[in-house]
Short mmCIF file of C-alpha atoms and ligand atoms in Angstrom, two decimals:
data_model
loop_
_atom_site.label_atom_id
_atom_site.label_comp_id
_atom_site.label_asym_id
_atom_site.label_seq_id
_atom_site.Cartn_x
_atom_site.Cartn_y
_atom_site.Cartn_z
CA UNK Y 221 32.95 -2.74 9.95
CA UNK Y 222 29.96 -0.58 9.32
CA UNK Y 223 26.34 -1.83 8.31
CA UNK Y 224 24.68 -2.36 5.09
CA UNK Y 225 21.72 -0.02 5.26
CA UNK Y 226 18.94 0.26 2.65
CA UNK Y 227 17.00 3.65 3.07
CA UNK Y 228 13.92 4.51 1.17
CA UNK Y 229 12.54 8.11 0.78
CA UNK Y 230 9.05 8.53 -0.40
CA UNK Y 231 7.69 11.28 -2.81
CA UNK Y 232 7.13 13.81 0.03
CA UNK Y 233 10.61 13.56 1.30
CA UNK Y 234 12.07 14.42 -2.13
CA UNK Y 235 9.36 16.97 -3.50
CA UNK Y 236 11.67 19.89 -4.14
CA UNK Y 237 15.32 20.49 -4.29
CA UNK Y 238 15.53 21.58 -0.49
CA UNK Y 239 14.20 18.15 0.67
CA UNK Y 240 16.38 16.30 -1.92
CA UNK Y 241 19.34 18.30 -0.04
CA UNK Y 242 17.93 17.11 3.27
CA UNK Y 243 17.99 13.66 2.23
CA UNK Y 244 21.43 13.73 1.20
CA UNK Y 245 22.51 15.21 4.53
CA UNK Y 246 20.79 12.38 6.26
CA UNK Y 247 22.22 9.73 3.71
CA UNK Y 248 25.77 11.52 4.35
CA UNK Y 249 25.61 11.32 8.16
CA UNK Y 250 25.18 7.60 7.85
CA UNK Y 251 27.78 7.13 5.23
CA UNK Y 252 30.07 8.98 7.38
CA UNK Y 253 30.02 6.66 10.27
CA UNK Y 254 31.20 3.79 8.21
CA UNK Y 255 27.88 2.23 6.91
CA UNK Y 256 27.40 1.16 3.39
CA UNK Y 257 24.37 2.77 2.05
CA UNK Y 258 21.84 2.06 -0.54
CA UNK Y 259 19.23 4.66 -1.04
CA UNK Y 260 15.93 3.90 -3.11
CA UNK Y 261 14.02 6.83 -4.00
CA UNK Y 262 10.33 7.74 -5.15
CA UNK Y 263 9.04 10.28 -7.87
CA UNK Y 264 9.27 13.93 -6.52
CA UNK Y 265 5.89 14.89 -4.75
CA UNK Y 266 3.01 14.07 -6.80
CA UNK Y 267 4.68 13.32 -9.98
CA UNK Y 268 3.39 10.00 -10.46
CA UNK Y 269 -0.39 11.20 -10.12
CA UNK Y 270 0.60 13.95 -12.75
CA UNK Y 271 2.04 11.41 -15.39
CA UNK Y 272 -1.28 9.25 -14.89
CA UNK Y 273 -3.33 12.45 -15.40
CA UNK Y 274 -1.26 12.96 -18.58
CA UNK Y 275 -1.84 9.31 -20.09
CA UNK Y 276 -5.62 9.74 -19.22
CA UNK Y 277 -5.61 12.85 -21.34
CA UNK Y 278 -4.53 10.86 -24.22
CA UNK Y 279 -6.52 7.73 -24.04
CA UNK Y 280 -8.66 5.98 -21.16
CA UNK Y 281 -7.37 2.42 -22.71
CA UNK Y 282 -3.59 2.89 -22.37
CA UNK Y 283 -1.17 0.00 -23.53
CA UNK Y 284 0.42 -1.18 -20.25
CA UNK Y 285 3.74 -1.32 -21.63
CA UNK Y 286 3.73 2.25 -22.75
CA UNK Y 287 2.35 3.20 -19.49
CA UNK Y 288 5.63 2.12 -17.50
CA UNK Y 289 7.92 3.71 -19.82
CA UNK Y 290 6.41 6.80 -18.92
CA UNK Y 291 5.54 5.98 -15.31
CA UNK Y 292 9.33 4.88 -14.63
CA UNK Y 293 10.60 8.55 -15.73
CA UNK Y 294 9.36 10.07 -12.43
CA UNK Y 295 11.82 8.11 -10.34
CA UNK Y 296 14.70 8.49 -12.78
CA UNK Y 297 14.64 12.37 -12.17
CA UNK Y 298 15.29 11.63 -8.51
CA UNK Y 299 17.88 9.60 -8.56
CA UNK Y 300 20.07 11.82 -10.80
CA UNK Y 301 19.19 14.88 -8.41
CA UNK Y 302 20.02 13.11 -5.30
CA UNK Y 303 23.30 11.46 -6.51
CA UNK Y 304 24.26 15.26 -7.69
CA UNK Y 305 23.26 16.42 -3.94
CA UNK Y 306 25.53 13.75 -2.54
CA UNK Y 307 28.42 14.66 -4.67
CA UNK Y 308 28.00 18.13 -3.82
CA UNK Y 309 28.40 17.25 -0.07
CA UNK Y 310 31.95 15.57 -1.07
CA UNK Y 311 30.55 11.81 -1.13
CA UNK Y 312 30.96 9.63 -3.94
CA UNK Y 313 27.47 8.62 -5.14
CA UNK Y 314 26.08 6.79 -8.20
CA UNK Y 315 22.70 6.58 -9.49
CA UNK Y 316 20.96 3.31 -10.96
CA UNK Y 317 17.66 2.77 -12.79
CA UNK Y 318 15.90 -0.54 -11.84
CA UNK Y 319 16.89 -2.36 -15.13
CA UNK Y 320 20.53 -1.36 -14.19
CA UNK Y 321 20.69 -3.14 -10.79
CA UNK Y 322 19.16 -6.10 -12.62
CA UNK Y 323 15.83 -6.09 -10.86
CA UNK Y 324 13.96 -8.59 -12.99
CA UNK Y 325 9.93 -8.72 -12.91
CA UNK Y 326 7.55 -10.77 -14.68
CA UNK Y 327 5.59 -8.97 -17.60
CA UNK Y 328 2.86 -7.85 -15.69
CA UNK Y 329 2.77 -4.20 -16.70
CA UNK Y 330 1.68 -1.73 -14.20
CA UNK Y 331 1.71 -4.11 -11.19
CA UNK Y 332 4.86 -6.55 -12.15
CA UNK Y 333 5.97 -8.92 -9.47
CA UNK Y 334 9.68 -9.26 -8.79
CA UNK Y 335 11.28 -12.56 -9.81
CA UNK Y 336 15.09 -11.78 -8.84
CA UNK Y 337 17.45 -8.96 -8.43
CA UNK Y 338 20.93 -9.41 -9.46
CA UNK Y 339 22.41 -6.20 -8.08
CA UNK Y 340 25.81 -6.55 -9.52
CA UNK Y 341 26.33 -2.85 -10.00
CA UNK Y 342 25.17 -2.18 -6.52
CA UNK Y 343 27.81 -4.56 -5.21
CA UNK Y 344 30.57 -2.87 -7.41
CA UNK Y 345 29.54 0.57 -6.19
CA UNK Y 346 29.52 -0.20 -2.40
CA UNK Y 347 32.96 -1.90 -2.99
CA UNK Y 348 34.19 1.07 -4.41
CA UNK Y 349 33.14 3.34 -1.44
CA UNK Y 350 30.05 4.74 -3.24
CA UNK Y 351 26.50 5.41 -2.05
CA UNK Y 352 24.10 3.52 -4.50
CA UNK Y 353 21.34 5.67 -5.28
CA UNK Y 354 18.48 3.28 -6.85
CA UNK Y 355 15.13 4.18 -8.74
CA UNK Y 356 12.21 2.82 -6.80
CA UNK Y 357 8.99 1.27 -8.41
CA UNK Y 358 10.58 0.09 -11.43
CA UNK Y 359 12.46 -3.02 -13.07
CA UNK Y 360 12.91 -4.83 -16.28
CA UNK Y 361 11.41 -8.08 -17.99
CA UNK Y 362 13.83 -10.81 -19.05
CA UNK Y 363 13.32 -9.30 -22.50
CA UNK Y 364 14.52 -6.05 -21.55
CA UNK Y 365 10.99 -3.95 -21.17
CA UNK Y 366 10.69 -1.53 -18.30
CA UNK Y 367 8.01 -2.58 -15.81
CA UNK Y 368 6.45 -0.81 -12.67
CA UNK Y 369 5.58 -2.50 -9.39
CA UNK Y 370 2.08 -0.86 -8.60
CA UNK Y 371 1.35 2.15 -6.87
CA UNK Y 372 3.60 2.67 -3.88
CA UNK Y 373 6.10 0.33 -5.20
CA UNK Y 374 9.24 2.07 -3.99
CA UNK Y 375 8.48 0.36 -0.73
CA UNK Y 376 8.97 -2.82 -2.35
CA UNK Y 377 12.14 -2.01 -4.13
CA UNK Y 378 13.45 -0.81 -0.73
CA UNK Y 379 12.42 -4.16 1.10
CA UNK Y 380 13.23 -6.42 -1.90
CA UNK Y 381 16.80 -4.78 -2.11
CA UNK Y 382 17.29 -5.17 1.61
CA UNK Y 383 16.48 -8.99 1.39
CA UNK Y 384 18.60 -9.38 -1.82
CA UNK Y 385 21.64 -7.61 -0.30
CA UNK Y 386 21.07 -9.23 3.27
CA UNK Y 387 21.13 -5.67 4.63
CA UNK Y 388 21.27 -5.17 8.44
CA UNK Y 389 18.41 -2.61 8.32
CA UNK Y 390 15.61 -1.43 5.93
CA UNK Y 391 14.49 2.28 6.65
CA UNK Y 392 11.41 3.47 5.06
CA UNK Y 393 11.58 7.31 5.56
CA UNK Y 394 8.18 9.08 5.01
CA UNK Y 395 6.20 12.24 6.02
CA UNK Y 396 4.90 10.71 9.33
CA UNK Y 397 7.15 9.31 11.92
CA UNK Y 398 5.95 5.92 12.17
CA UNK Y 399 2.82 3.87 11.99
CA UNK Y 400 0.17 5.00 13.89
CA UNK Y 401 -3.11 3.38 15.41
CA UNK Y 402 -5.09 5.12 12.66
CA UNK Y 403 -4.09 7.77 9.91
CA UNK Y 404 -2.69 10.55 11.83
CA UNK Y 405 -4.05 12.98 9.43
CA UNK Y 406 -7.54 11.83 9.91
CA UNK Y 407 -7.52 11.08 13.77
CA UNK Y 408 -5.40 13.69 15.58
CA UNK Y 409 -4.91 11.53 18.82
CA UNK Y 410 -3.74 8.65 17.09
CA UNK Y 411 -0.95 7.17 18.78
CA UNK Y 412 2.34 5.87 17.27
CA UNK Y 413 3.07 2.27 17.69
CA UNK Y 414 6.95 1.25 18.71
CA UNK Y 415 6.13 -2.07 16.90
CA UNK Y 416 3.65 -3.63 14.96
CA UNK Y 417 3.55 -7.40 13.46
CA UNK Y 418 4.01 -8.24 9.64
CA UNK Y 419 0.63 -9.70 9.64
CA UNK Y 420 -1.11 -6.44 11.28
CA UNK Y 421 0.76 -4.19 9.01
CA UNK Y 422 -0.25 -6.46 6.15
CA UNK Y 423 -3.92 -6.27 6.92
CA UNK Y 424 -3.65 -2.59 7.62
CA UNK Y 425 -1.82 -1.91 4.39
CA UNK Y 426 -4.31 -4.03 2.20
CA UNK Y 427 -7.22 -2.37 3.98
CA UNK Y 428 -6.17 1.36 2.87
CA UNK Y 429 -3.33 2.41 5.13
CA UNK Y 430 -1.05 3.48 2.51
CA UNK Y 431 1.96 4.08 4.78
CA UNK Y 432 3.40 0.94 3.41
CA UNK Y 433 2.62 -0.94 0.26
CA UNK Y 434 0.71 -4.34 1.00
CA UNK Y 435 3.00 -6.01 -1.64
CA UNK Y 436 6.14 -4.65 0.37
CA UNK Y 437 4.84 -6.11 3.70
CA UNK Y 438 4.37 -9.35 2.35
CA UNK Y 439 7.63 -9.63 0.93
CA UNK Y 440 9.24 -8.48 4.17
CA UNK Y 441 7.55 -10.95 5.96
CA UNK Y 442 8.29 -13.72 3.74
CA UNK Y 443 12.03 -12.99 3.66
CA UNK Y 444 12.02 -11.83 7.28
CA UNK Y 445 13.20 -8.16 6.67
CA UNK Y 446 12.58 -5.89 9.66
CA UNK Y 447 11.48 -2.68 8.49
CA UNK Y 448 11.78 0.51 10.11
CA UNK Y 449 9.13 3.24 9.40
CA UNK Y 450 10.56 6.74 10.26
CA UNK Y 451 10.13 10.43 9.59
CA UNK Y 452 12.66 12.00 7.01
CA UNK Y 453 11.99 15.38 8.70
CA UNK Y 454 12.66 14.29 12.44
CA UNK Y 455 15.62 12.07 13.93
CA UNK Y 456 13.14 10.31 16.42
CA UNK Y 457 12.88 6.58 16.01
CA UNK Y 458 9.78 5.31 14.33
CA UNK Y 459 7.98 1.97 14.21
CA UNK Y 460 9.31 -1.68 13.87
CA UNK Y 461 7.53 -3.88 11.27
CA UNK Y 462 8.46 -7.37 12.79
CA UNK Y 463 7.57 -11.01 13.62
CA UNK Y 464 4.61 -11.48 16.09
CA UNK Y 465 5.77 -11.69 19.68
CA UNK Y 466 3.62 -13.32 22.46
CA UNK Y 467 2.58 -9.57 24.18
CA UNK Y 468 1.07 -8.60 20.87
CA UNK Y 469 -2.03 -10.79 21.17
CA UNK Y 470 -2.95 -8.86 24.51
CA UNK Y 471 -4.28 -5.98 22.40
CA UNK Y 472 -7.34 -6.89 20.81
CA UNK Y 473 -7.38 -3.92 18.33
CA UNK Y 474 -3.94 -2.48 16.92
CA UNK Y 475 -5.33 -0.03 14.54
CA UNK Y 476 -8.47 1.46 12.51
CA UNK Y 477 -7.84 1.80 8.80
CA UNK Y 478 -9.96 3.55 5.94
CA UNK Y 479 -9.90 3.10 2.33
CA UNK Y 480 -11.68 5.49 -0.08
CA UNK Y 481 -10.39 4.10 -3.24
CA UNK Y 482 -13.38 1.69 -3.84
CA UNK Y 483 -16.63 1.48 -5.66
CA UNK Y 484 -19.52 -0.64 -5.06
CA UNK Y 485 -21.16 -2.24 -8.06
CA UNK Y 486 -24.40 -4.07 -8.02
CA UNK Y 487 -25.79 -6.46 -10.55
CA UNK Y 488 -29.51 -6.54 -10.12
CA UNK Y 489 -32.04 -9.38 -10.24
CA UNK Y 490 -29.94 -12.00 -11.56
CA UNK Y 491 -31.15 -15.68 -12.04
CA UNK Y 492 -30.56 -17.55 -8.87
CA UNK Y 493 -29.11 -20.94 -10.49
CA UNK Y 494 -25.65 -22.90 -10.37
CA UNK Y 495 -23.01 -21.08 -12.62
CA UNK Y 496 -24.17 -17.49 -12.60
CA UNK Y 497 -21.46 -16.20 -10.17
CA UNK Y 498 -18.94 -17.88 -11.90
CA UNK Y 499 -19.89 -16.32 -15.26
CA UNK Y 500 -20.01 -12.85 -13.64
CA UNK Y 501 -16.63 -12.87 -11.72
CA UNK Y 502 -15.18 -14.94 -14.33
CA UNK Y 503 -15.96 -12.26 -16.83
CA UNK Y 504 -14.50 -9.59 -14.50
CA UNK Y 505 -11.37 -11.57 -14.06
CA UNK Y 506 -10.75 -12.08 -17.62
CA UNK Y 507 -10.62 -8.39 -17.73
CA UNK Y 508 -8.26 -8.14 -14.78
CA UNK Y 509 -10.46 -6.74 -12.78
CA UNK Y 510 -9.87 -7.41 -9.03
CA UNK Y 511 -13.19 -7.66 -6.87
CA UNK Y 512 -12.83 -7.39 -3.18
CA UNK Y 513 -16.05 -7.83 -1.00
CA UNK Y 514 -18.73 -9.89 -2.32
CA UNK Y 515 -22.38 -10.18 -1.00
CA UNK Y 516 -25.24 -11.96 -2.45
CA UNK Y 517 -28.67 -11.46 -1.29
CA UNK Y 518 -31.19 -14.24 -0.11
CA UNK Y 519 -33.08 -15.01 -3.48
CA UNK Y 520 -36.65 -14.15 -3.81
CA UNK Y 521 -38.74 -15.65 -6.49
CA UNK Y 522 -35.89 -17.25 -8.12
CA UNK Y 523 -33.81 -13.96 -8.54
CA UNK Y 524 -31.00 -12.40 -6.56
CA UNK Y 525 -28.77 -9.20 -6.48
CA UNK Y 526 -24.95 -9.71 -6.18
CA UNK Y 527 -22.98 -6.47 -4.89
CA UNK Y 528 -19.14 -6.21 -4.63
CA UNK Y 529 -16.56 -3.77 -4.29
CA UNK Y 530 -13.71 -2.97 -6.57
CA UNK Y 531 -11.02 -0.34 -7.21
CA UNK Y 532 -12.73 2.91 -7.94
CA UNK Y 533 -10.19 3.19 -11.18
CA UNK Y 534 -11.67 0.02 -12.51
CA UNK Y 535 -15.30 0.99 -11.96
CA UNK Y 536 -16.32 2.35 -15.64
CA UNK Y 537 -14.55 -0.84 -17.17
CA UNK Y 538 -16.31 -3.07 -14.95
CA UNK Y 539 -19.73 -1.31 -15.90
CA UNK Y 540 -19.21 -2.20 -19.34
CA UNK Y 541 -18.06 -5.58 -18.85
CA UNK Y 542 -21.03 -6.18 -16.36
CA UNK Y 543 -23.68 -4.66 -18.56
CA UNK Y 544 -22.88 -7.27 -21.30
CA UNK Y 545 -22.86 -9.92 -18.93
CA UNK Y 546 -26.30 -8.79 -17.32
CA UNK Y 547 -27.86 -8.98 -20.74
CA UNK Y 548 -26.24 -12.46 -21.33
CA UNK Y 549 -27.62 -14.02 -18.14
CA UNK Y 550 -30.82 -12.10 -17.91
CA UNK Y 551 -30.30 -9.68 -15.00
CA UNK Y 552 -32.12 -6.72 -14.95
CA UNK Y 553 -29.26 -4.25 -14.66
CA UNK Y 554 -26.08 -2.75 -13.11
CA UNK Y 555 -25.70 -0.08 -10.68
CA UNK Y 556 -22.50 1.69 -9.23
CA UNK Y 557 -21.78 3.88 -6.62
CA UNK Y 558 -18.62 5.64 -5.79
CA UNK Y 559 -19.53 7.24 -2.48
CA UNK Y 560 -18.41 4.50 -0.39
CA UNK Y 561 -15.74 4.01 2.09
CA UNK Y 562 -14.38 0.75 3.67
CA UNK Y 563 -13.71 1.22 7.46
CA UNK Y 564 -11.73 -1.60 9.39
CA UNK Y 565 -10.53 -2.67 12.55
CA UNK Y 566 -7.30 -4.71 12.61
CA UNK Y 567 -5.55 -6.49 15.43
CA UNK Y 568 -3.94 -10.16 16.08
CA UNK Y 569 -5.72 -10.27 19.37
CA UNK Y 570 -8.91 -10.79 17.60
CA UNK Y 571 -8.17 -14.51 17.13
CA UNK Y 572 -8.58 -14.97 20.99
CA UNK Y 573 -11.19 -12.55 21.92
CA UNK Y 574 -14.97 -12.34 21.15
CA UNK Y 575 -17.51 -9.75 20.45
CA UNK Y 576 -15.22 -7.38 18.75
CA UNK Y 577 -17.19 -7.24 15.56
CA UNK Y 578 -20.52 -6.70 17.55
CA UNK Y 579 -18.69 -3.77 19.25
CA UNK Y 580 -17.84 -2.30 15.90
CA UNK Y 581 -21.23 -2.65 14.56
CA UNK Y 582 -22.79 -0.98 17.66
CA UNK Y 583 -20.23 1.98 17.56
CA UNK Y 584 -21.28 2.59 13.88
CA UNK Y 585 -24.98 2.58 14.64
CA UNK Y 586 -24.47 4.78 17.60
CA UNK Y 587 -23.14 7.37 15.29
CA UNK Y 588 -26.27 6.63 12.80
CA UNK Y 589 -24.10 5.07 10.16
CA UNK Y 590 -25.68 2.57 8.00
CA UNK Y 591 -23.58 -0.51 7.27
CA UNK Y 592 -23.85 -1.51 3.60
CA UNK Y 593 -21.20 -4.67 3.41
CA UNK Y 594 -19.44 -6.46 5.92
CA UNK Y 595 -16.49 -8.75 5.69
CA UNK Y 596 -14.15 -10.31 8.28
CA UNK Y 597 -10.82 -12.17 8.24
CA UNK Y 598 -8.93 -13.77 11.26
CA UNK Y 599 -7.61 -10.76 12.30
CA UNK Y 600 -9.79 -7.84 10.98
CA UNK Y 601 -13.41 -6.77 10.40
CA UNK Y 602 -14.60 -4.16 7.74
CA UNK Y 603 -17.64 -2.48 6.92
CA UNK Y 604 -18.65 -0.42 3.79
CA UNK Y 605 -20.34 2.70 4.73
CA UNK Y 606 -21.32 5.87 3.07
CA UNK Y 607 -18.24 7.96 2.24
CA UNK Y 608 -19.16 11.02 4.11
CA UNK Y 609 -19.21 9.30 7.25
CA UNK Y 610 -15.35 7.97 6.89
CA UNK Y 611 -13.86 10.41 9.49
CA UNK Y 612 -16.68 10.39 11.96
CA UNK Y 613 -16.53 6.53 11.92
CA UNK Y 614 -12.65 5.83 12.25
CA UNK Y 615 -12.70 8.74 15.13
CA UNK Y 616 -15.52 6.88 16.90
CA UNK Y 617 -13.83 3.27 16.59
CA UNK Y 618 -10.42 4.78 17.82
CA UNK Y 619 -12.31 6.09 20.71
CA UNK Y 620 -14.29 2.83 21.66
CA UNK Y 621 -11.18 0.59 21.20
CA UNK Y 622 -9.19 3.14 23.35
CA UNK Y 623 -6.34 3.58 20.82
CA UNK Y 624 -5.56 6.97 22.03
CA UNK Y 625 -4.55 5.93 25.38
CA UNK Y 626 -1.27 3.72 26.23
CA UNK Y 627 -1.59 -0.02 25.67
CA UNK Y 628 -2.53 -2.14 28.46
CA UNK Y 629 -4.16 1.16 30.39
P1 LIG Q 967 5.55 8.31 0.96
O1 LIG Q 967 5.19 9.16 -0.30
O2 LIG Q 967 6.56 8.51 1.64
O3 LIG Q 967 5.48 6.76 0.19
P2 LIG Q 967 2.73 7.92 1.57
O4 LIG Q 967 1.77 9.04 1.42
O5 LIG Q 967 2.66 6.68 0.60
O6 LIG Q 967 4.36 8.23 1.92
O7 LIG Q 967 2.42 7.08 3.02
C1 LIG Q 967 2.17 7.95 3.92
C2 LIG Q 967 0.98 8.45 4.55
O8 LIG Q 967 0.39 7.21 4.87
C3 LIG Q 967 0.95 9.48 5.75
O9 LIG Q 967 0.96 10.86 5.31
C4 LIG Q 967 -0.83 9.15 6.24
O10 LIG Q 967 -1.50 10.19 5.83
C5 LIG Q 967 -0.81 7.75 5.70
N1 LIG Q 967 -1.27 6.79 6.67
C6 LIG Q 967 -2.34 6.00 6.56
N2 LIG Q 967 -2.74 5.16 7.55
C7 LIG Q 967 -1.53 5.68 8.44
C8 LIG Q 967 -1.09 4.74 9.83
N3 LIG Q 967 -1.90 4.18 10.27
N4 LIG Q 967 -0.01 5.18 10.09
C9 LIG Q 967 0.84 6.30 9.61
N5 LIG Q 967 0.38 6.91 8.49
C10 LIG Q 967 -0.73 6.46 7.86
N1 LIG Q 968 6.21 6.94 -7.51
C1 LIG Q 968 5.28 5.52 -7.23
C2 LIG Q 968 3.89 5.89 -6.85
O1 LIG Q 968 3.56 7.38 -6.64
C3 LIG Q 968 6.09 4.81 -6.52
C4 LIG Q 968 5.98 5.01 -4.91
O2 LIG Q 968 6.24 6.23 -4.71
O3 LIG Q 968 6.43 4.44 -4.18
O4 LIG Q 968 3.04 5.14 -6.53
MG1 LIG Q 969 4.21 5.32 -0.38
#
């Protein structure tokens, strides 16, 4: 008896009809070997970006429910085309939307969380010897409203289906042939990792390595789904995202990431008394604006500045919320800066090695790069710097931590 395999193909892998035919051939190869195949696909190429641009040409404050109705159309095009391509190769295949496979989410439109997956129609299709082609990124509320799972959410669909179906493997096919020590499109000598732990991958994804959606890694870790990230254009094995093993601790820094999707916002000369931070961040939270790094300066003459980072897309909204808050609490004003990037070093070995952060700071200062904000976790250190130094910073750190050379040498 063959395996049950879930494969996910990202936007660039299905960007045009030729690539969709290429995906069909790869799926057909596995089906021919006797494996039961579930294939999750993204919208073609940059379709989702195009849909977002359409919405913003209509309104800056779209109704999230209507956003999801529109955003979910991208994936629906791909499933129909891929099912046709498989059928043209003589394979029995059937396409399904998220709602059709019973992918039930909460009602947090545009970033819904999965509650459960019934998958009845997938089971039925597999039992009938068909390839099940499933639209990524989408689900439905209990009440029948279409939802989407956040940018990069097809990864989550793939992982969650693999868990629900108890699949033998979850393969994520993309335009790079695995997880690298840094974005290979930025660092030419980045090295492919044969394996990476869930925790490191989660941190790298959360800190900007978009090769996997952070929530999909969180889900994979929780349900113990081994994820194999590989190229849809080459047959080579890729990177296995898996449970941490002992040898992984020997390496201090596993990867360098960068995130250019953030903005830095400061609220200036805020009265330094109890309750102010809670008012400011409570006000942002009430508008569903998620802040990341927070720095509060030392107070001088009873006033202080508070700076924080947030997704660039939320900047304008945050500024208007904060301008009102600044007036309320008697602060001087609000400033915002888009020209920032967050650079991070990640590695489980940091738990047991000292001096890693100091080395990172020395490297950035050696390049004449000013550090605007710093944050740390158990297995990562991040610095906010001026955007224009992103490449220089990532490459310098990649060199200093010797990531271009073989592990252990
Ligand atoms: P897909 O459309 O298949 O979902 P994505 O564009 O979401 O693909 O993710 C793949 C991209 O992730 C790569 O093209 C690469 O530029 C980027 N990336 C960032 N960091 C890394 C990393 N450490 N290893 C591999 N790819 C990375
Ligand atoms: N099409 C969606 C996006 O671009 C989901 C995905 O590709 O994973 O974010
Ligand atoms: Mg992606």
